[in-house]
Each structure stands twice: as C-alpha cells, then as structure tokens.
mmCIF file with all atom_site columns, C-alpha atoms in Angstrom:
data_model
loop_
_atom_site.group_PDB
_atom_site.id
_atom_site.type_symbol
_atom_site.label_atom_id
_atom_site.label_alt_id
_atom_site.label_comp_id
_atom_site.label_asym_id
_atom_site.label_entity_id
_atom_site.label_seq_id
_atom_site.pdbx_PDB_ins_code
_atom_site.Cartn_x
_atom_site.Cartn_y
_atom_site.Cartn_z
_atom_site.occupancy
_atom_site.B_iso_or_equiv
_atom_site.pdbx_formal_charge
_atom_site.auth_seq_id
_atom_site.auth_comp_id
_atom_site.auth_asym_id
_atom_site.auth_atom_id
_atom_site.pdbx_PDB_model_num
ATOM 1   C CA . MET N 1 1   ? 3.467  155.558 78.977 1.00 55.00 ? 1   MET N CA 1
ATOM 2   C CA . ASN N 1 2   ? 1.828  152.319 80.009 1.00 63.00 ? 2   ASN N CA 1
ATOM 3   C CA . PHE N 1 3   ? 4.464  151.704 82.709 1.00 66.00 ? 3   PHE N CA 1
ATOM 4   C CA . ILE N 1 4   ? 2.689  154.279 84.915 1.00 65.00 ? 4   ILE N CA 1
ATOM 5   C CA . LYS N 1 5   ? -0.445 152.128 84.970 1.00 67.00 ? 5   LYS N CA 1
ATOM 6   C CA . GLU N 1 6   ? 1.615  149.034 85.815 1.00 66.00 ? 6   GLU N CA 1
ATOM 7   C CA . TYR N 1 7   ? 3.238  150.773 88.794 1.00 63.00 ? 7   TYR N CA 1
ATOM 8   C CA . PHE N 1 8   ? 0.141  152.525 90.085 1.00 69.00 ? 8   PHE N CA 1
ATOM 9   C CA . GLN N 1 9   ? -0.417 149.953 92.822 1.00 65.00 ? 9   GLN N CA 1
ATOM 10  C CA . LEU N 1 10  ? 3.195  150.274 93.958 1.00 64.00 ? 10  LEU N CA 1
ATOM 11  C CA . LEU N 1 11  ? 2.858  154.052 93.961 1.00 66.00 ? 11  LEU N CA 1
ATOM 12  C CA . VAL N 1 12  ? -0.196 153.841 96.220 1.00 71.00 ? 12  VAL N CA 1
ATOM 13  C CA . ALA N 1 13  ? 1.362  151.268 98.588 1.00 71.00 ? 13  ALA N CA 1
ATOM 14  C CA . ASN N 1 14  ? 4.814  152.881 98.763 1.00 75.00 ? 14  ASN N CA 1
ATOM 15  C CA . PRO N 1 15  ? 4.980  156.330 97.173 1.00 77.00 ? 15  PRO N CA 1
ATOM 16  C CA . THR N 1 16  ? 8.768  156.660 97.389 1.00 81.00 ? 16  THR N CA 1
ATOM 17  C CA . ALA N 1 17  ? 9.431  153.317 95.704 1.00 76.00 ? 17  ALA N CA 1
ATOM 18  C CA . GLY N 1 18  ? 6.735  154.075 93.157 1.00 71.00 ? 18  GLY N CA 1
ATOM 19  C CA . VAL N 1 19  ? 8.214  157.437 92.215 1.00 77.00 ? 19  VAL N CA 1
ATOM 20  C CA . ILE N 1 20  ? 11.755 156.031 91.976 1.00 85.00 ? 20  ILE N CA 1
ATOM 21  C CA . GLY N 1 21  ? 10.626 152.988 89.974 1.00 78.00 ? 21  GLY N CA 1
ATOM 22  C CA . THR N 1 22  ? 8.502  155.091 87.649 1.00 78.00 ? 22  THR N CA 1
ATOM 23  C CA . GLY N 1 23  ? 11.376 157.513 87.093 1.00 87.00 ? 23  GLY N CA 1
ATOM 24  C CA . ILE N 1 24  ? 13.871 154.737 86.342 1.00 88.00 ? 24  ILE N CA 1
ATOM 25  C CA . LEU N 1 25  ? 11.478 152.974 84.000 1.00 85.00 ? 25  LEU N CA 1
ATOM 26  C CA . GLY N 1 26  ? 10.683 156.259 82.284 1.00 88.00 ? 26  GLY N CA 1
ATOM 27  C CA . VAL N 1 27  ? 14.367 156.865 81.577 1.00 91.00 ? 27  VAL N CA 1
ATOM 28  C CA . LEU N 1 28  ? 14.890 153.257 80.404 1.00 89.00 ? 28  LEU N CA 1
ATOM 29  C CA . ASN N 1 29  ? 11.808 153.509 78.210 1.00 89.00 ? 29  ASN N CA 1
ATOM 30  C CA . PHE N 1 30  ? 13.158 156.671 76.592 1.00 91.00 ? 30  PHE N CA 1
ATOM 31  C CA . LEU N 1 31  ? 16.700 155.320 76.150 1.00 92.00 ? 31  LEU N CA 1
ATOM 32  C CA . TYR N 1 32  ? 16.002 151.734 75.063 1.00 93.00 ? 32  TYR N CA 1
ATOM 33  C CA . GLY N 1 33  ? 12.269 151.394 74.474 1.00 91.00 ? 33  GLY N CA 1
ATOM 34  C CA . THR N 1 34  ? 10.154 148.494 75.637 1.00 88.00 ? 34  THR N CA 1
ATOM 35  C CA . GLY N 1 35  ? 9.622  144.911 74.569 1.00 89.00 ? 35  GLY N CA 1
ATOM 36  C CA . ILE N 1 36  ? 12.418 143.233 72.643 1.00 93.00 ? 36  ILE N CA 1
ATOM 37  C CA . THR N 1 37  ? 14.825 146.177 72.754 1.00 93.00 ? 37  THR N CA 1
ATOM 38  C CA . LEU N 1 38  ? 14.581 146.533 76.524 1.00 92.00 ? 38  LEU N CA 1
ATOM 39  C CA . THR N 1 39  ? 14.898 142.756 76.960 1.00 93.00 ? 39  THR N CA 1
ATOM 40  C CA . VAL N 1 40  ? 18.014 142.649 74.760 1.00 95.00 ? 40  VAL N CA 1
ATOM 41  C CA . MET N 1 41  ? 19.450 145.640 76.619 1.00 94.00 ? 41  MET N CA 1
ATOM 42  C CA . THR N 1 42  ? 18.816 143.897 79.945 1.00 93.00 ? 42  THR N CA 1
ATOM 43  C CA . ILE N 1 43  ? 20.702 140.818 78.743 1.00 95.00 ? 43  ILE N CA 1
ATOM 44  C CA . PHE N 1 44  ? 23.484 143.029 77.379 1.00 96.00 ? 44  PHE N CA 1
ATOM 45  C CA . ALA N 1 45  ? 23.770 144.965 80.656 1.00 94.00 ? 45  ALA N CA 1
ATOM 46  C CA . THR N 1 46  ? 23.851 141.710 82.613 1.00 95.00 ? 46  THR N CA 1
ATOM 47  C CA . VAL N 1 47  ? 26.732 140.361 80.500 1.00 94.00 ? 47  VAL N CA 1
ATOM 48  C CA . LEU N 1 48  ? 28.447 143.730 80.913 1.00 94.00 ? 48  LEU N CA 1
ATOM 49  C CA . ALA N 1 49  ? 28.092 143.535 84.706 1.00 94.00 ? 49  ALA N CA 1
ATOM 50  C CA . LEU N 1 50  ? 29.344 139.936 84.732 1.00 93.00 ? 50  LEU N CA 1
ATOM 51  C CA . ASP N 1 51  ? 32.349 140.983 82.634 1.00 91.00 ? 51  ASP N CA 1
ATOM 52  C CA . TRP N 1 52  ? 33.166 143.705 85.174 1.00 91.00 ? 52  TRP N CA 1
ATOM 53  C CA . LEU N 1 53  ? 32.750 141.333 88.134 1.00 92.00 ? 53  LEU N CA 1
ATOM 54  C CA . ALA N 1 54  ? 34.843 138.574 86.602 1.00 90.00 ? 54  ALA N CA 1
ATOM 55  C CA . GLY N 1 55  ? 37.479 141.056 85.398 1.00 88.00 ? 55  GLY N CA 1
ATOM 56  C CA . ARG N 1 56  ? 37.820 142.540 88.848 1.00 88.00 ? 56  ARG N CA 1
ATOM 57  C CA . ALA N 1 57  ? 38.066 139.081 90.426 1.00 90.00 ? 57  ALA N CA 1
ATOM 58  C CA . ALA N 1 58  ? 40.694 138.032 87.871 1.00 87.00 ? 58  ALA N CA 1
ATOM 59  C CA . ALA N 1 59  ? 42.746 141.201 88.410 1.00 84.00 ? 59  ALA N CA 1
ATOM 60  C CA . LYS N 1 60  ? 42.614 140.778 92.170 1.00 85.00 ? 60  LYS N CA 1
ATOM 61  C CA . LYS N 1 61  ? 43.623 137.125 91.838 1.00 85.00 ? 61  LYS N CA 1
ATOM 62  C CA . ASP N 1 62  ? 46.708 137.775 89.720 1.00 79.00 ? 62  ASP N CA 1
ATOM 63  C CA . GLY N 1 63  ? 47.529 141.132 91.333 1.00 76.00 ? 63  GLY N CA 1
ATOM 64  C CA . SER N 1 64  ? 47.253 143.139 88.126 1.00 73.00 ? 64  SER N CA 1
ATOM 65  C CA . TYR N 1 65  ? 44.465 145.445 89.292 1.00 71.00 ? 65  TYR N CA 1
ATOM 66  C CA . ALA N 1 66  ? 45.022 149.097 88.443 1.00 68.00 ? 66  ALA N CA 1
ATOM 67  C CA . SER N 1 67  ? 42.498 151.851 89.140 1.00 66.00 ? 67  SER N CA 1
ATOM 68  C CA . GLU N 1 68  ? 43.496 153.627 85.930 1.00 67.00 ? 68  GLU N CA 1
ATOM 69  C CA . TYR N 1 69  ? 42.487 150.596 83.879 1.00 68.00 ? 69  TYR N CA 1
ATOM 70  C CA . GLY N 1 70  ? 39.161 150.452 85.740 1.00 72.00 ? 70  GLY N CA 1
ATOM 71  C CA . VAL N 1 71  ? 38.460 154.128 85.056 1.00 77.00 ? 71  VAL N CA 1
ATOM 72  C CA . ASN N 1 72  ? 39.154 153.620 81.355 1.00 83.00 ? 72  ASN N CA 1
ATOM 73  C CA . GLY N 1 73  ? 36.767 150.668 81.432 1.00 83.00 ? 73  GLY N CA 1
ATOM 74  C CA . ALA N 1 74  ? 34.093 152.880 82.982 1.00 88.00 ? 74  ALA N CA 1
ATOM 75  C CA . TYR N 1 75  ? 34.512 155.387 80.149 1.00 92.00 ? 75  TYR N CA 1
ATOM 76  C CA . ARG N 1 76  ? 34.288 152.587 77.591 1.00 91.00 ? 76  ARG N CA 1
ATOM 77  C CA . THR N 1 77  ? 31.168 151.169 79.244 1.00 92.00 ? 77  THR N CA 1
ATOM 78  C CA . SER N 1 78  ? 29.515 154.589 79.354 1.00 94.00 ? 78  SER N CA 1
ATOM 79  C CA . PHE N 1 79  ? 30.294 155.137 75.686 1.00 95.00 ? 79  PHE N CA 1
ATOM 80  C CA . ILE N 1 80  ? 28.766 151.774 74.736 1.00 95.00 ? 80  ILE N CA 1
ATOM 81  C CA . LEU N 1 81  ? 25.578 152.403 76.715 1.00 95.00 ? 81  LEU N CA 1
ATOM 82  C CA . ILE N 1 82  ? 25.184 155.906 75.274 1.00 96.00 ? 82  ILE N CA 1
ATOM 83  C CA . ILE N 1 83  ? 25.835 154.822 71.679 1.00 97.00 ? 83  ILE N CA 1
ATOM 84  C CA . LEU N 1 84  ? 23.257 152.034 72.032 1.00 96.00 ? 84  LEU N CA 1
ATOM 85  C CA . ALA N 1 85  ? 20.692 154.524 73.326 1.00 96.00 ? 85  ALA N CA 1
ATOM 86  C CA . LEU N 1 86  ? 21.532 156.810 70.415 1.00 97.00 ? 86  LEU N CA 1
ATOM 87  C CA . ALA N 1 87  ? 21.130 153.955 67.941 1.00 96.00 ? 87  ALA N CA 1
ATOM 88  C CA . TYR N 1 88  ? 17.719 153.110 69.402 1.00 96.00 ? 88  TYR N CA 1
ATOM 89  C CA . ARG N 1 89  ? 16.611 156.754 69.171 1.00 95.00 ? 89  ARG N CA 1
ATOM 90  C CA . VAL N 1 90  ? 17.873 157.015 65.566 1.00 95.00 ? 90  VAL N CA 1
ATOM 91  C CA . ASP N 1 91  ? 15.975 153.854 64.603 1.00 96.00 ? 91  ASP N CA 1
ATOM 92  C CA . THR N 1 92  ? 12.834 155.146 66.297 1.00 94.00 ? 92  THR N CA 1
ATOM 93  C CA . THR N 1 93  ? 13.127 158.568 64.692 1.00 94.00 ? 93  THR N CA 1
ATOM 94  C CA . LEU N 1 94  ? 13.687 157.165 61.201 1.00 95.00 ? 94  LEU N CA 1
ATOM 95  C CA . GLY N 1 95  ? 11.069 154.438 61.617 1.00 94.00 ? 95  GLY N CA 1
ATOM 96  C CA . LEU N 1 96  ? 13.612 151.668 61.066 1.00 91.00 ? 96  LEU N CA 1
ATOM 97  C CA . PRO N 1 97  ? 13.046 148.198 62.535 1.00 91.00 ? 97  PRO N CA 1
ATOM 98  C CA . TYR N 1 98  ? 15.902 148.634 65.058 1.00 94.00 ? 98  TYR N CA 1
ATOM 99  C CA . LEU N 1 99  ? 18.607 148.044 62.426 1.00 94.00 ? 99  LEU N CA 1
ATOM 100 C CA . SER N 1 100 ? 21.228 150.309 64.009 1.00 95.00 ? 100 SER N CA 1
ATOM 101 C CA . PHE N 1 101 ? 20.455 149.110 67.526 1.00 96.00 ? 101 PHE N CA 1
ATOM 102 C CA . PHE N 1 102 ? 20.783 145.399 66.770 1.00 96.00 ? 102 PHE N CA 1
ATOM 103 C CA . TYR N 1 103 ? 23.814 145.944 64.538 1.00 97.00 ? 103 TYR N CA 1
ATOM 104 C CA . LEU N 1 104 ? 25.649 147.671 67.390 1.00 96.00 ? 104 LEU N CA 1
ATOM 105 C CA . ILE N 1 105 ? 24.418 145.166 69.990 1.00 96.00 ? 105 ILE N CA 1
ATOM 106 C CA . GLY N 1 106 ? 25.951 142.392 67.885 1.00 95.00 ? 106 GLY N CA 1
ATOM 107 C CA . ASN N 1 107 ? 29.196 144.267 67.365 1.00 95.00 ? 107 ASN N CA 1
ATOM 108 C CA . PHE N 1 108 ? 29.600 145.178 71.027 1.00 95.00 ? 108 PHE N CA 1
ATOM 109 C CA . GLY N 1 109 ? 28.017 142.038 72.451 1.00 93.00 ? 109 GLY N CA 1
ATOM 110 C CA . LEU N 1 110 ? 30.223 139.324 70.963 1.00 92.00 ? 110 LEU N CA 1
ATOM 111 C CA . PRO N 1 111 ? 33.537 140.851 72.086 1.00 91.00 ? 111 PRO N CA 1
ATOM 112 C CA . MET N 1 112 ? 32.014 141.517 75.501 1.00 92.00 ? 112 MET N CA 1
ATOM 113 C CA . TRP N 1 113 ? 30.902 137.879 75.766 1.00 92.00 ? 113 TRP N CA 1
ATOM 114 C CA . ARG N 1 114 ? 34.426 136.760 74.826 1.00 91.00 ? 114 ARG N CA 1
ATOM 115 C CA . SER N 1 115 ? 35.913 139.160 77.382 1.00 90.00 ? 115 SER N CA 1
ATOM 116 C CA . MET N 1 116 ? 33.570 137.940 80.105 1.00 91.00 ? 116 MET N CA 1
ATOM 117 C CA . THR N 1 117 ? 34.418 134.310 79.364 1.00 92.00 ? 117 THR N CA 1
ATOM 118 C CA . ALA N 1 118 ? 38.155 135.042 79.411 1.00 90.00 ? 118 ALA N CA 1
ATOM 119 C CA . ASN N 1 119 ? 37.807 136.940 82.692 1.00 90.00 ? 119 ASN N CA 1
ATOM 120 C CA . VAL N 1 120 ? 35.852 134.056 84.222 1.00 91.00 ? 120 VAL N CA 1
ATOM 121 C CA . TYR N 1 121 ? 38.692 131.749 83.202 1.00 90.00 ? 121 TYR N CA 1
ATOM 122 C CA . ARG N 1 122 ? 41.356 134.088 84.619 1.00 88.00 ? 122 ARG N CA 1
ATOM 123 C CA . ALA N 1 123 ? 39.397 134.408 87.865 1.00 89.00 ? 123 ALA N CA 1
ATOM 124 C CA . GLY N 1 124 ? 39.719 130.649 88.319 1.00 89.00 ? 124 GLY N CA 1
ATOM 125 C CA . TRP N 1 125 ? 36.081 129.814 87.668 1.00 89.00 ? 125 TRP N CA 1
ATOM 126 C CA . GLU N 1 126 ? 36.766 127.822 84.489 1.00 85.00 ? 126 GLU N CA 1
ATOM 127 C CA . VAL N 1 127 ? 35.167 124.651 85.876 1.00 86.00 ? 127 VAL N CA 1
ATOM 128 C CA . TRP N 1 128 ? 31.794 126.040 84.751 1.00 84.00 ? 128 TRP N CA 1
ATOM 129 C CA . ILE N 1 129 ? 32.901 126.745 81.185 1.00 88.00 ? 129 ILE N CA 1
ATOM 130 C CA . PRO N 1 130 ? 32.746 123.941 78.600 1.00 91.00 ? 130 PRO N CA 1
ATOM 131 C CA . GLN N 1 131 ? 36.107 123.153 76.996 1.00 91.00 ? 131 GLN N CA 1
ATOM 132 C CA . ARG N 1 132 ? 34.830 123.939 73.494 1.00 92.00 ? 132 ARG N CA 1
ATOM 133 C CA . VAL N 1 133 ? 33.956 127.473 74.671 1.00 91.00 ? 133 VAL N CA 1
ATOM 134 C CA . LEU N 1 134 ? 37.403 127.891 76.207 1.00 89.00 ? 134 LEU N CA 1
ATOM 135 C CA . ASN N 1 135 ? 38.931 126.787 72.905 1.00 90.00 ? 135 ASN N CA 1
ATOM 136 C CA . ARG N 1 136 ? 36.934 129.467 71.062 1.00 91.00 ? 136 ARG N CA 1
ATOM 137 C CA . VAL N 1 137 ? 38.139 132.239 73.374 1.00 90.00 ? 137 VAL N CA 1
ATOM 138 C CA . ALA N 1 138 ? 41.708 130.984 73.832 1.00 91.00 ? 138 ALA N CA 1
ATOM 139 C CA . ASP N 1 139 ? 43.133 133.998 72.003 1.00 91.00 ? 139 ASP N CA 1
ATOM 140 C CA . GLU N 1 140 ? 41.218 136.380 74.294 1.00 90.00 ? 140 GLU N CA 1
ATOM 141 C CA . ILE N 1 141 ? 42.451 134.504 77.369 1.00 89.00 ? 141 ILE N CA 1
ATOM 142 C CA . GLU N 1 142 ? 46.012 134.686 76.049 1.00 91.00 ? 142 GLU N CA 1
ATOM 143 C CA . HIS N 1 143 ? 45.671 138.423 75.318 1.00 89.00 ? 143 HIS N CA 1
ATOM 144 C CA . LYS N 1 144 ? 44.238 139.223 78.757 1.00 86.00 ? 144 LYS N CA 1
ATOM 145 C CA . THR N 1 145 ? 46.882 137.128 80.510 1.00 85.00 ? 145 THR N CA 1
ATOM 146 C CA . ALA N 1 146 ? 49.679 138.841 78.572 1.00 87.00 ? 146 ALA N CA 1
ATOM 147 C CA . ARG N 1 147 ? 48.252 142.277 79.362 1.00 83.00 ? 147 ARG N CA 1
ATOM 148 C CA . ALA N 1 148 ? 47.976 141.401 83.083 1.00 82.00 ? 148 ALA N CA 1
ATOM 149 C CA . ASN N 1 149 ? 51.558 140.131 83.091 1.00 83.00 ? 149 ASN N CA 1
ATOM 150 C CA . LYS N 1 150 ? 52.730 143.340 81.429 1.00 84.00 ? 150 LYS N CA 1
ATOM 151 C CA . ARG N 1 151 ? 51.000 145.440 84.094 1.00 79.00 ? 151 ARG N CA 1
ATOM 152 C CA . LEU N 1 152 ? 52.581 143.320 86.845 1.00 81.00 ? 152 LEU N CA 1
ATOM 153 C CA . GLU N 1 153 ? 55.998 143.686 85.253 1.00 83.00 ? 153 GLU N CA 1
ATOM 154 C CA . GLU N 1 154 ? 55.602 147.469 84.976 1.00 77.00 ? 154 GLU N CA 1
ATOM 155 C CA . ARG N 1 155 ? 54.458 147.656 88.590 1.00 75.00 ? 155 ARG N CA 1
ATOM 156 C CA . ARG N 1 156 ? 57.560 145.750 89.739 1.00 78.00 ? 156 ARG N CA 1
ATOM 157 C CA . LYS N 1 157 ? 59.862 147.754 87.469 1.00 78.00 ? 157 LYS N CA 1
ATOM 158 C CA . TYR N 1 158 ? 58.591 151.183 88.536 1.00 76.00 ? 158 TYR N CA 1
ATOM 159 C CA . GLY N 1 159 ? 58.395 150.626 92.271 1.00 65.00 ? 159 GLY N CA 1
ATOM 160 C CA . GLY N 1 160 ? 55.276 148.561 92.756 1.00 56.00 ? 160 GLY N CA 1
ATOM 161 C CA . ALA N 1 161 ? 53.016 151.546 93.432 1.00 51.00 ? 161 ALA N CA 1
ATOM 162 C CA . ASP N 1 162 ? 49.413 150.480 93.680 1.00 50.00 ? 162 ASP N CA 1
ATOM 163 C CA . ASN N 1 163 ? 46.907 152.780 92.078 1.00 47.00 ? 163 ASN N CA 1
ATOM 164 C CA . GLU N 1 164 ? 44.037 151.895 94.403 1.00 45.00 ? 164 GLU N CA 1
#
C-alpha cells in the first residue's frame, strides 16, 4: 500500500482530498493493480471515454441519439470494466504474468479504437484522422452510419418520439 505514503502530504494539507484520493487509488489498486496494468487501464479508459464523447457528438449531429442505446452502452461499458478487473484478479491469484488481462485488453481495445475512430468521423472531426486510418475503419463507419440511419427511419416511422 505504497500509495498511502505518496499521498501523505496531500492528506496533511487537505484531509478531504487526501481521503478521497486515497480511497479512489485504493480501489483502483485492488481492481487493476499498479505499474503497467494501471497505465494500460488508464489508456483503455481514456479511449473508452473518447468513444463515448465522439459517439454522443455523432448521434447529436445526425439526430440518431436514443437514450435506450446509451443505457445499453453503459451496461456494456460496465461489463467490460468489471471483466477486466476480474481478469487482473485471476492473473494475480494464479501468479500469471497478466495473460488474461492483456488478452482481454487486446480483444476489447481494438474494436473500441475502431468504434472511437468511426464516431470521430461521424461527428465531423475527420480532418484530424489520416486517410489510411479512415480506410482501415471504413467498414465500421459504414456500419455505424447504417445503424444511425435505421434508428432515424424508425423514429420517423413510429411518430418521431425522442427517448431523451
């Protein structure tokens, strides 16, 4: 529990921030460890957050936003974060060199990166994406666009009720 020593000065200067920070870091340490696993999880969570932000911006831009789809995404995100924590704990318990954790990070991470890139494109921010990257995720862009169009069509067909 070396994070307590690192936050001791913060705890003395601002007890509330110190207690909150120590609690959060304690939970993160338990769920995802320290060092490389926590660094990889931080990168993963950042890409996850960017995917959510870009997806929301894209849905607002084309009018396909639906609260139900967002709720399902929240369930999916929760599942991914919990299964990654479980994989880390299994690896730690069995003394494995993070085999399960990195296997699942790779399997969840690549599709999430593709999704984020496609959402960035759909949001209209494609000027920052190299063309070769857009070519590699063209099928994801096409899939997301088709799904958004289907939601728009269903909304028009069934009365245009907004789920927000």
